[in-house]
Coordinates of C-alpha atoms and ligand atoms in Angstrom, one line a residue:
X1 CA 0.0 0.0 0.0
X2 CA 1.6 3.2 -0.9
X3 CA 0.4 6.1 1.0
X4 CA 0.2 9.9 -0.8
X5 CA 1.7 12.5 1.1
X6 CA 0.8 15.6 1.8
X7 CA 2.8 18.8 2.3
X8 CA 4.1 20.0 5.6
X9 CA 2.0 22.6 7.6
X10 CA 5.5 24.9 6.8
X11 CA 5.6 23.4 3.3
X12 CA 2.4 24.3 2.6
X13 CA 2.3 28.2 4.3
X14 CA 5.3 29.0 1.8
X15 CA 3.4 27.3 -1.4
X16 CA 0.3 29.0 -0.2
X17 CA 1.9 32.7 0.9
X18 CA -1.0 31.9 3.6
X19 CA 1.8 33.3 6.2
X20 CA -0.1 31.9 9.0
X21 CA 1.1 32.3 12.4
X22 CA 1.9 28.6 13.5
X23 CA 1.6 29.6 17.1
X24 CA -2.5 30.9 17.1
X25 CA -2.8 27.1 16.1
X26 CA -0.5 25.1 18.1
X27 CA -4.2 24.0 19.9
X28 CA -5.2 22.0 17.4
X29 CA -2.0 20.1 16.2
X30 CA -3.2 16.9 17.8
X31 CA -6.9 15.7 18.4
X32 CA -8.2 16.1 21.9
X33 CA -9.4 13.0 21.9
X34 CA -9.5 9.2 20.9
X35 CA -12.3 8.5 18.1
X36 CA -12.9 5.2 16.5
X37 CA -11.8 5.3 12.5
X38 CA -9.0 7.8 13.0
X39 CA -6.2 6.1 10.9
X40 CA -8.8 5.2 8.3
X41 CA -6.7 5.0 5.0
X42 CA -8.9 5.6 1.9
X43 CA -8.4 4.2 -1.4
X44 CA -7.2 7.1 -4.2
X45 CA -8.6 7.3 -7.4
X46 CA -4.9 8.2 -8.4
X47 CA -3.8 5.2 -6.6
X48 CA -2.4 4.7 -3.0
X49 CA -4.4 5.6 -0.1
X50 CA -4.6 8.4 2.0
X51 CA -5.7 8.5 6.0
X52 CA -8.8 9.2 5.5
X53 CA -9.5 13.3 6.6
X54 CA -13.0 13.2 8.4
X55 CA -14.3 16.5 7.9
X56 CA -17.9 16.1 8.1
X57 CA -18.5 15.2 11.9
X58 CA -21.6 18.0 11.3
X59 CA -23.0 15.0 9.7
X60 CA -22.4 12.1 12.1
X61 CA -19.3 12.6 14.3
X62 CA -17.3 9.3 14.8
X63 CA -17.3 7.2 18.1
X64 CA -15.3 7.7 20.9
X65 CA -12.8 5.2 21.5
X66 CA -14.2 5.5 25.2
X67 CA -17.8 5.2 24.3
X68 CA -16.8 2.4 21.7
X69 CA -15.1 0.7 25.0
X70 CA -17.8 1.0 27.4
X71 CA -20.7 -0.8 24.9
X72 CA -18.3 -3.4 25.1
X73 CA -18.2 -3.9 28.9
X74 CA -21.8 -3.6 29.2
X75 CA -22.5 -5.7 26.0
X76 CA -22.7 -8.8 27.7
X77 CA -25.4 -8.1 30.3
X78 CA -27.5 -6.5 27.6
X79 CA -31.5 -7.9 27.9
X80 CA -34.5 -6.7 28.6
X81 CA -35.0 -2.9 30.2
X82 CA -38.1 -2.8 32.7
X83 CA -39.2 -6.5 31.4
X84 CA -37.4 -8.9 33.1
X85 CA -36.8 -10.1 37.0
X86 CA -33.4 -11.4 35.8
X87 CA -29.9 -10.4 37.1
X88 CA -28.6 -9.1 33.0
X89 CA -32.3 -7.7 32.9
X90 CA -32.3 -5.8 36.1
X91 CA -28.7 -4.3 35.3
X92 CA -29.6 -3.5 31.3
X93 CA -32.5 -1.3 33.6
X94 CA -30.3 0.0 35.6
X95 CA -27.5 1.2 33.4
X96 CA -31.3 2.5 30.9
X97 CA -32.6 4.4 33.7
X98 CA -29.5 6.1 35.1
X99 CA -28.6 7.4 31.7
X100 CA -31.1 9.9 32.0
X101 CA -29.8 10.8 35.2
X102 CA -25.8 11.4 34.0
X103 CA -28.0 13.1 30.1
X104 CA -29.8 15.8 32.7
X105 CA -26.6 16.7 34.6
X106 CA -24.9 17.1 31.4
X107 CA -27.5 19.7 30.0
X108 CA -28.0 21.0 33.6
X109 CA -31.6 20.2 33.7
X110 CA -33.7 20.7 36.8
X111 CA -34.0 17.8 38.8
X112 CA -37.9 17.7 37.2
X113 CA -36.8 17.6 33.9
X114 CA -38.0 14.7 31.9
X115 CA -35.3 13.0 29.6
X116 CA -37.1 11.0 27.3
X117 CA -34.8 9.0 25.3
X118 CA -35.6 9.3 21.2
X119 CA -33.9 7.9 18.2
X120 CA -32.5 11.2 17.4
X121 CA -33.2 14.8 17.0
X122 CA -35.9 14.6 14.6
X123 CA -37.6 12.3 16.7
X124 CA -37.5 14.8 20.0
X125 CA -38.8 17.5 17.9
X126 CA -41.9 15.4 16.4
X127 CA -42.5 14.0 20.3
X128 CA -42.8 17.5 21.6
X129 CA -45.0 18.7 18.6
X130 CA -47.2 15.9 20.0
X131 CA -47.2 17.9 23.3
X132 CA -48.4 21.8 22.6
X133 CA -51.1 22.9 25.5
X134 CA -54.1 21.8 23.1
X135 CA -57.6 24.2 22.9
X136 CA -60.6 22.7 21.6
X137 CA -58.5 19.8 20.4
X138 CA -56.1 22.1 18.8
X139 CA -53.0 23.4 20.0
X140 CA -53.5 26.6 21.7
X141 CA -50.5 28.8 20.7
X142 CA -48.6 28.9 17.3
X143 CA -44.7 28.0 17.1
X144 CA -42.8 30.6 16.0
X145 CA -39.4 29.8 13.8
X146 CA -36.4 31.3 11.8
X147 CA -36.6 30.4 8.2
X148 CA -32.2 29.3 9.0
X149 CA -33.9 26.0 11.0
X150 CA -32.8 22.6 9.9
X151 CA -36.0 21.1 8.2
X152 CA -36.0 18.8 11.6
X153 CA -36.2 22.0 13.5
X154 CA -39.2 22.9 11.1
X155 CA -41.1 20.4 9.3
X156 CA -42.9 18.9 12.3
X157 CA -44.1 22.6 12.9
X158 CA -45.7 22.8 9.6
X159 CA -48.3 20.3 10.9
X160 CA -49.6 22.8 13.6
X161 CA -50.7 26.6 13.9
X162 CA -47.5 28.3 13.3
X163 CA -45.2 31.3 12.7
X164 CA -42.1 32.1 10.8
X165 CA -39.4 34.7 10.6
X166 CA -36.9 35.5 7.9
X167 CA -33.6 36.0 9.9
X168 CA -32.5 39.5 9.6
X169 CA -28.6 40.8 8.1
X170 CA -27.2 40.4 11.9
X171 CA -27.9 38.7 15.1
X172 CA -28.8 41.6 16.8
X173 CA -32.2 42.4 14.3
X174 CA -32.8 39.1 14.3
X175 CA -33.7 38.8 18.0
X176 CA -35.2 42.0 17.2
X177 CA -37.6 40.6 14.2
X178 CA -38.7 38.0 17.0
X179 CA -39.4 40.5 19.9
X180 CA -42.0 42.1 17.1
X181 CA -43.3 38.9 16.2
X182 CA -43.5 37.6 19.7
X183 CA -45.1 40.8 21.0
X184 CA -48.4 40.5 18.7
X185 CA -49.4 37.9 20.8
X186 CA -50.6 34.3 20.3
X187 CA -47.2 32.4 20.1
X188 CA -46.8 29.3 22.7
X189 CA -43.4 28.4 21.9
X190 CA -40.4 29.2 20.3
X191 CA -38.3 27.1 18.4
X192 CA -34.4 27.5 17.6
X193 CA -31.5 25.8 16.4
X194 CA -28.2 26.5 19.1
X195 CA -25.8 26.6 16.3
X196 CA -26.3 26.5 12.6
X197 CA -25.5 23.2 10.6
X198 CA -25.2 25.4 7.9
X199 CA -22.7 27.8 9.1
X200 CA -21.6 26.8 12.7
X201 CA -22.9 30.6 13.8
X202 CA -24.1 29.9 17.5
X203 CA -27.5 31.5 18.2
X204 CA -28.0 33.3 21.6
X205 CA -30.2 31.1 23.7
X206 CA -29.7 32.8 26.9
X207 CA -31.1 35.8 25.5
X208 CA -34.0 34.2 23.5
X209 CA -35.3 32.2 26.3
X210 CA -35.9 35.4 28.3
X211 CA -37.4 36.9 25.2
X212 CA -40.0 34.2 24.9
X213 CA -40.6 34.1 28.7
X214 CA -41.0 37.7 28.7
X215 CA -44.4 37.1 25.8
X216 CA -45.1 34.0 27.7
X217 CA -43.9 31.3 25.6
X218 CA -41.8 28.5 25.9
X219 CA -38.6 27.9 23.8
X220 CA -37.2 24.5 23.0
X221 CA -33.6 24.4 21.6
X222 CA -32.7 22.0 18.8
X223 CA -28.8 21.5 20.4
X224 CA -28.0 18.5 17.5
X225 CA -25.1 20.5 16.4
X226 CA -24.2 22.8 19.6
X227 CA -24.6 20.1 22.3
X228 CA -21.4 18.3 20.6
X229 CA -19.4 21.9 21.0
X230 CA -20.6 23.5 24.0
X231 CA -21.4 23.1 27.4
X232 CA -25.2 23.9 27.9
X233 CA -26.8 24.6 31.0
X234 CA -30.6 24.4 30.7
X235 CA -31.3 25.8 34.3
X236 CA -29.3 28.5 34.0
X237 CA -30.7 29.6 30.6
X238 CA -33.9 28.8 31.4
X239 CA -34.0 26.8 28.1
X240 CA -37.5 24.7 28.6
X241 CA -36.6 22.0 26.1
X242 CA -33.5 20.5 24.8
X243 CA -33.1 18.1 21.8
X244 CA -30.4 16.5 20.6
X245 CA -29.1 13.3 18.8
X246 CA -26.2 10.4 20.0
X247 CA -24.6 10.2 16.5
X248 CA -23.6 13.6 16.4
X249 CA -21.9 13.6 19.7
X250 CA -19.9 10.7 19.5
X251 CA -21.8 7.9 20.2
X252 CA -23.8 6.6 16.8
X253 CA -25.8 3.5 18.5
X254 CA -29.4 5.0 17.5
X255 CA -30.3 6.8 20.6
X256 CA -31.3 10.7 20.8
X257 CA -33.0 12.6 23.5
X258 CA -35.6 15.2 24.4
X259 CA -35.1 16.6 28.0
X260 CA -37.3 19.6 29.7
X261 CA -40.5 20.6 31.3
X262 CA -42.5 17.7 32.2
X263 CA -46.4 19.3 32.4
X264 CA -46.6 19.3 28.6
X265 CA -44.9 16.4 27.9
X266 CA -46.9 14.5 30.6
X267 CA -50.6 15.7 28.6
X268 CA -49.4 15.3 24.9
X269 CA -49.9 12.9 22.4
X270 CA -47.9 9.3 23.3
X271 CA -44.9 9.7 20.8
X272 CA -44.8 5.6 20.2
X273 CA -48.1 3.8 21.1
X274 CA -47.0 0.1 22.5
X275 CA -45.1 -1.6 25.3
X276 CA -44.7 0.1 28.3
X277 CA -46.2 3.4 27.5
X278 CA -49.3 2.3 29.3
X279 CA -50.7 2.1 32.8
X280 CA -54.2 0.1 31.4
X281 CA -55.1 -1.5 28.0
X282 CA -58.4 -2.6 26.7
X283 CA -59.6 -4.0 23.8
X284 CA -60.8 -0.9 22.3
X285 CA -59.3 1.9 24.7
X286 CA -56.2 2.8 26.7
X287 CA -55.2 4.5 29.8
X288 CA -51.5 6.1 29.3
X289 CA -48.6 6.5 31.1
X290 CA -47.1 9.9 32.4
X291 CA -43.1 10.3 32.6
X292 CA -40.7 9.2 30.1
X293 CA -42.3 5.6 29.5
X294 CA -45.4 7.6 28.0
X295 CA -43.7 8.2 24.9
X296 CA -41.1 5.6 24.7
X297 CA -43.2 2.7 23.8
X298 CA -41.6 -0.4 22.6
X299 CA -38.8 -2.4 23.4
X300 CA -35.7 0.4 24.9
X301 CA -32.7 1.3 22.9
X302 CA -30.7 0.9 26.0
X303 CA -27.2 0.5 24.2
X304 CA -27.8 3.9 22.1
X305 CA -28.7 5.2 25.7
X306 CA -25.8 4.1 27.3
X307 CA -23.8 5.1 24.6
X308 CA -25.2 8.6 24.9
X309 CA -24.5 8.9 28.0
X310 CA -21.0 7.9 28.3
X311 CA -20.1 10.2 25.7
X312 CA -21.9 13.4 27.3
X313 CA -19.5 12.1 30.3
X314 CA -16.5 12.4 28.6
X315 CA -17.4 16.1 27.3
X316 CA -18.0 16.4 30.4
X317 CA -15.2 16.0 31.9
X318 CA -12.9 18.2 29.1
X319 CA -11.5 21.2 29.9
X320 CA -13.8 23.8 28.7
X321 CA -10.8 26.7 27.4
X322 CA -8.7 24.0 25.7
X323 CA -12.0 22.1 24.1
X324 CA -13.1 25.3 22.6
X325 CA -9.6 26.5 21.9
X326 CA -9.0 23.2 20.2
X327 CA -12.0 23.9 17.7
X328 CA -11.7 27.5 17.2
X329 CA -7.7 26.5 16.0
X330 CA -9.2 24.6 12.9
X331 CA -12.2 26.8 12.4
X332 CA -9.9 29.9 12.3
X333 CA -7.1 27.7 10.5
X334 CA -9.2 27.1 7.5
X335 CA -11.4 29.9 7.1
X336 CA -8.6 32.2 7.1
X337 CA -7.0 29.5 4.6
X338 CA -10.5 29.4 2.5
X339 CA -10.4 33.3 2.5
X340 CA -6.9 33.0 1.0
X341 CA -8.0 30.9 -2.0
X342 CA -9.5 33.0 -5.2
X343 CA -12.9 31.7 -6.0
X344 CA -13.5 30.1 -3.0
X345 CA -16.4 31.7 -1.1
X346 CA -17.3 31.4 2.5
X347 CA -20.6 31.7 3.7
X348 CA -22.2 33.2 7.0
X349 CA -25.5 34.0 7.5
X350 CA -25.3 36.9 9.6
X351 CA -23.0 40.1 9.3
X352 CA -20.0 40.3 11.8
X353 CA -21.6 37.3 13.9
X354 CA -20.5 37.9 17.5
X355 CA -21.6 35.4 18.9
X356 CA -18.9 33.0 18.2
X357 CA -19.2 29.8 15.8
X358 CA -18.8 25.9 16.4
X359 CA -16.7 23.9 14.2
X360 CA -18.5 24.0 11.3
X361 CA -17.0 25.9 7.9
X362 CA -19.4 26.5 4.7
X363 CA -18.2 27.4 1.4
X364 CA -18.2 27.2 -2.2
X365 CA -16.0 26.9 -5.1
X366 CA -16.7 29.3 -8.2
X367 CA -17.1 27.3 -11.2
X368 CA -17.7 24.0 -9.8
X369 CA -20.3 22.0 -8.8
X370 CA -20.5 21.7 -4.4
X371 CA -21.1 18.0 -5.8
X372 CA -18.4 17.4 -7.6
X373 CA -15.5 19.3 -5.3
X374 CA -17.1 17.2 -2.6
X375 CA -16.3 13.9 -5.2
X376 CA -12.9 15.5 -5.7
X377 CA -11.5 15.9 -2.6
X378 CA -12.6 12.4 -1.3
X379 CA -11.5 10.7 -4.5
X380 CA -8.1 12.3 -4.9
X381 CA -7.2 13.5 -1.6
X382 CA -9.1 11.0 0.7
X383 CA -11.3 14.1 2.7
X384 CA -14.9 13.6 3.7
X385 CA -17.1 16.5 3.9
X386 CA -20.4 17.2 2.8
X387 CA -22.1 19.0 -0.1
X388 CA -26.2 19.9 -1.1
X389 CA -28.6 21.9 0.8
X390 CA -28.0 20.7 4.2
X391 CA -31.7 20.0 4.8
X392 CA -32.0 23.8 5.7
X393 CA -33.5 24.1 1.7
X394 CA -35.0 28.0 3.1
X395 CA -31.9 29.0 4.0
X396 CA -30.0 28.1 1.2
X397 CA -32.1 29.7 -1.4
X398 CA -32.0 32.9 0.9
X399 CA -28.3 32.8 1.0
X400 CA -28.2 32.4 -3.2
X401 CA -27.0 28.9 -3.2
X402 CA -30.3 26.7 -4.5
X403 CA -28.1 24.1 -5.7
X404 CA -25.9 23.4 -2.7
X405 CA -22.8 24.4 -0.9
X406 CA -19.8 22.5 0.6
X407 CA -19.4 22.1 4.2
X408 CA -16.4 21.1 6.3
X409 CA -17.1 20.2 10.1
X410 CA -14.6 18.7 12.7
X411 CA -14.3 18.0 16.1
X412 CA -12.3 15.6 19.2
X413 CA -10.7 13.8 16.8
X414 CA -9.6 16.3 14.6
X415 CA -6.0 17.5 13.9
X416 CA -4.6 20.8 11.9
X417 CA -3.8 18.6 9.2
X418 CA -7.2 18.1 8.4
X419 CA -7.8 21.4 7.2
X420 CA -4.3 21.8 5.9
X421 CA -5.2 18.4 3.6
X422 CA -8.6 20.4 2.8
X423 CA -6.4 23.7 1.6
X424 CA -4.0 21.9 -0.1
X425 CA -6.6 20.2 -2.1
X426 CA -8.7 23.1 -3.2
X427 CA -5.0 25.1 -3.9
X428 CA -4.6 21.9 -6.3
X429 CA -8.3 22.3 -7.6
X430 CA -7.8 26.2 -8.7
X431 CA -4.3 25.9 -10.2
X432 CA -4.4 22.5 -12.0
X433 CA -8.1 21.3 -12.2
X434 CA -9.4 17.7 -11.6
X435 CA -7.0 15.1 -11.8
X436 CA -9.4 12.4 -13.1
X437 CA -13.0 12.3 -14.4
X438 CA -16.1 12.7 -12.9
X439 CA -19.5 10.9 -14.2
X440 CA -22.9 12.0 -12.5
X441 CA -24.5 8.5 -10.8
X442 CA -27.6 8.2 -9.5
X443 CA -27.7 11.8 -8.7
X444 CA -24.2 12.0 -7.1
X445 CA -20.8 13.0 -8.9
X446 CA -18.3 10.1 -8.7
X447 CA -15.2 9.1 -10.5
X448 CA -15.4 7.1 -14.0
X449 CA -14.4 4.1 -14.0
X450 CA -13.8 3.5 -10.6
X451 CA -12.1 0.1 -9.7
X452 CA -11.3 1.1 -6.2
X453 CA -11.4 -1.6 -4.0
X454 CA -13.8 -1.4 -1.0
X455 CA -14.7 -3.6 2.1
X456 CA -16.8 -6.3 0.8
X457 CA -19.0 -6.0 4.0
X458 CA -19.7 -2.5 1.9
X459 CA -21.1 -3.7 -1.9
X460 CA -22.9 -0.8 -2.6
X461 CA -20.4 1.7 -2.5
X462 CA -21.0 4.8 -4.6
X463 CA -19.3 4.6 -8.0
X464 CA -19.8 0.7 -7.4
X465 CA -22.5 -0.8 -9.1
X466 CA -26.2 -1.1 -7.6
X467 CA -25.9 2.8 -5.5
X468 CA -28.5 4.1 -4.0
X469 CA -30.1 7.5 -5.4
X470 CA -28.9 9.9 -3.4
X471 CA -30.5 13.6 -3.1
X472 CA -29.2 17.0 -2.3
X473 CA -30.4 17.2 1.2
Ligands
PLP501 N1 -31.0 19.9 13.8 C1 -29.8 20.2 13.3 C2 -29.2 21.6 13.6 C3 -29.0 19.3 12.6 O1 -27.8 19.6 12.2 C4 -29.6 18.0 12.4 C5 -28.8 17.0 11.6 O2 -28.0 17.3 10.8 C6 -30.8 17.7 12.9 C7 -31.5 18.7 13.6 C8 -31.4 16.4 12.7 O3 -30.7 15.4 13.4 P1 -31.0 13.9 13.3 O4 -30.8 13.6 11.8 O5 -30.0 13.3 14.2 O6 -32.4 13.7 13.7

């Protein structure tokens, strides 16, 4: 196996004329911590293989190795959760039942919180539209939402009385564009993302918690992409609902989570009719539950909720300054770096955001398909990031890109060289061109003729024969 190299970071400043301070990003020469997949070498198109250059942990972030360690202690005593008198049974409930317990310290909830385990962040947000204070059998208030909301973040408010907002230039209008709309009255809860999975930008939720208390609303916080970046303190913020999803934050075994006030989710809708959601069946009618079980019916994902758990102990327990310092090294790193390139364009949705940004890095490359820079860079250069619309489809058009973007996203496991790897290719992109041809496939650009070898545990690799259509999403 030969293995392509890649130039030094020193190498690459003098190619590049970047004249980037080594120093400001001495935090980020190393990961901060041990993720499953790291030393993943990818096959070339060009032949050789590279280490494979996860930049898309936005998407799905990798394991921890620590996460990856602990579902294989507790493997062996996995059975049933709240089903079984049995000694693996009784400790699969155990480890089920204290994971919301180590999930509410984590987000700081109050100790009344309900954590309702869900398979991710799509799910939470569908439970708690269950849930809105119903009048007359419908819900009482209307939801109010930014049109920058990932479409899990907006979809399931389309299907009751609702409200949205077109985010203004900057942060600061914006909050001001939902003090007007919240003041006319009529809105029962507000729903926001904590960072962008478009842009990384970090919304202020401190601030628009006490806005919606002040017009008596609630606010529930769609934390998929900030709960993996930042330490989040519910109480504090008075944030009344948090949702967020296992595979982003290092630990992708199916399990997400909704955690906050219990009165609404105690009256509302049973999220998963079944098992263990109910106090009394009959044949024709039902008596339900209240707490968690209500809308957890069904045999428990208690692996994906372990998993969960661990992992929000091992944020836990990093050191806040060098964890953020860590990430801010790569995001600064590369944007300056993109910035640097001609025709590369990064995006932002608000003007001179100052509210500080998670590790997530949009851009676009003049002249080329997001697409097929996206099949580029993994197919000569071994980097994974992602490309389309980001399932934020408003946002997109708003921002002038209706046919997609690219965006790079990191984290623990991530190193300098990441981003240096993702310079160096788009350097090669603008002065040379593609090195190979690209085909369009089932909606997807990948290389022609294509005799890569993959796993054969993976058959329908794209390129490979037998794909599945992909969309831009
Ligand atoms: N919200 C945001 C901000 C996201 O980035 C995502 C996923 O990308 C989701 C919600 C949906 O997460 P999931 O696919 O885990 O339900």
């Amino acid at each position: 196996m030969t293995t392509a190299t890649f130039p030094a970071a020193a190498e690459f400043h003098a190619a590049s004329g970047a004249g980037q301070d080594d120093a400001r990003f001495a935090a980020a020469a190393r990961p901060l911590a041990a993720v499953t997949g790291a030393e993943i070498q990818a096959p070339l198109i060009t032949g050789g293989h590279a280490r494979y250059a996860n930049l898309d942990y936005g998407a799905s972030a990798p394991a921890l190795s620590l996460v990856s360690a602990y579902l294989n202690e507790i493997l062996p005593y996995y059975a049933s959760v709240h089903r079984g008198a049995g000694y693996a049974s009784q400790i699969s409930t155990s480890v089920y039942e204290n994971s919301r317990d180590i999930v509410r310290d984590f987000v700081g909830g109050r100790p009344d919180d309900s954590v309702i385990f869900t398979r991710n962040t799509t799910d939470s947000l569908n439970l708690l539209a269950g849930c809105l204070p119903l009048k007359d059998g419908r819900p009482a208030g209307e939801v109010l939402y930014l049109d920058i909301e990932h479409h899990a973040n907006l979809l399931p408010w389309q299907n009751v009385p609702h409200r949205s907002v077109v985010a203004a230039a900057t942060l600061e209008a914006t909050v001001d564009r939902l003090r007007e709309e919240l003041a006319r009255g009529g809105v029962s809860l507000l729903a926001v993302t904590g960072a962008s999975n478009v842009t990384g930008e970090i919304l202020p939720v401190r601030a628009l918690a006490s806005l919606a208390h002040e017009y008596g609303a609630r606010i529930v916080v769609d934390a998929a992409q900030l709960a993996p970046h930042r330490r989040i303190n519910i109480a504090a913020d008075d944030i009344d609902y948090l949702a967020f999803s296992g595979h982003k934050l290092y630990a992708p075994f199916g399990a997400g989570v909704l955690v906050g006030r219990t009165d609404w989710l105690d009256a509302g809708t049973p999220h998963l009719a079944g098992g263990g959601a109910v106090r009394d069946a009959r044949l024709d009618s039902v008596s339900w539950t209240t707490g968690p079980a209500r809308h957890e019916g069904g045999s428990p994902n208690v692996l994906g909720a372990a998993a969960l758990a661990r992992a929000t102990q091992v944020l836990a327990e990093l050191d806040p300054a060098q964890w953020y310092e860590h990430e801010e090294a790569i995001r600064s790193y590369l944007v300056e770096g993109l910035e640097r390139i001609e025709g590369v364009t990064v995006h932002r949705i608000f003007a001179g955001s100052d509210n500080g940004s998670i590790g997530v890095v949009n851009f676009s490359v003049a002249g080329y398909d997001a697409g097929l820079v996206a099949a580029y860079l993994s197919a000569e250069h071994g980097i994974g990031l992602r490309d389309g619309r980001f399932c934020a489809h408003p946002l997109l058009k708003r921002l002038g890109l209706p046919a997609g973007s690219l965006r790079a996203s990191f984290g623990l496991g991530s190193r300098l060289e990441d981003a240096e790897r993702l310079l160096a290719g788009l350097r090669q992109l603008r002065q040379a061109g593609l090195g190979w041809d690209y085909v369009v496939d089932a909606g997807r650009w990948v290389p022609a003729n294509d005799t890569r070898n993959y796993p054969h545990w993976a058959p329908n690799t794209p390129g490979t024969a037998g794909a599945a259509p992909c969309t831009l999403d």
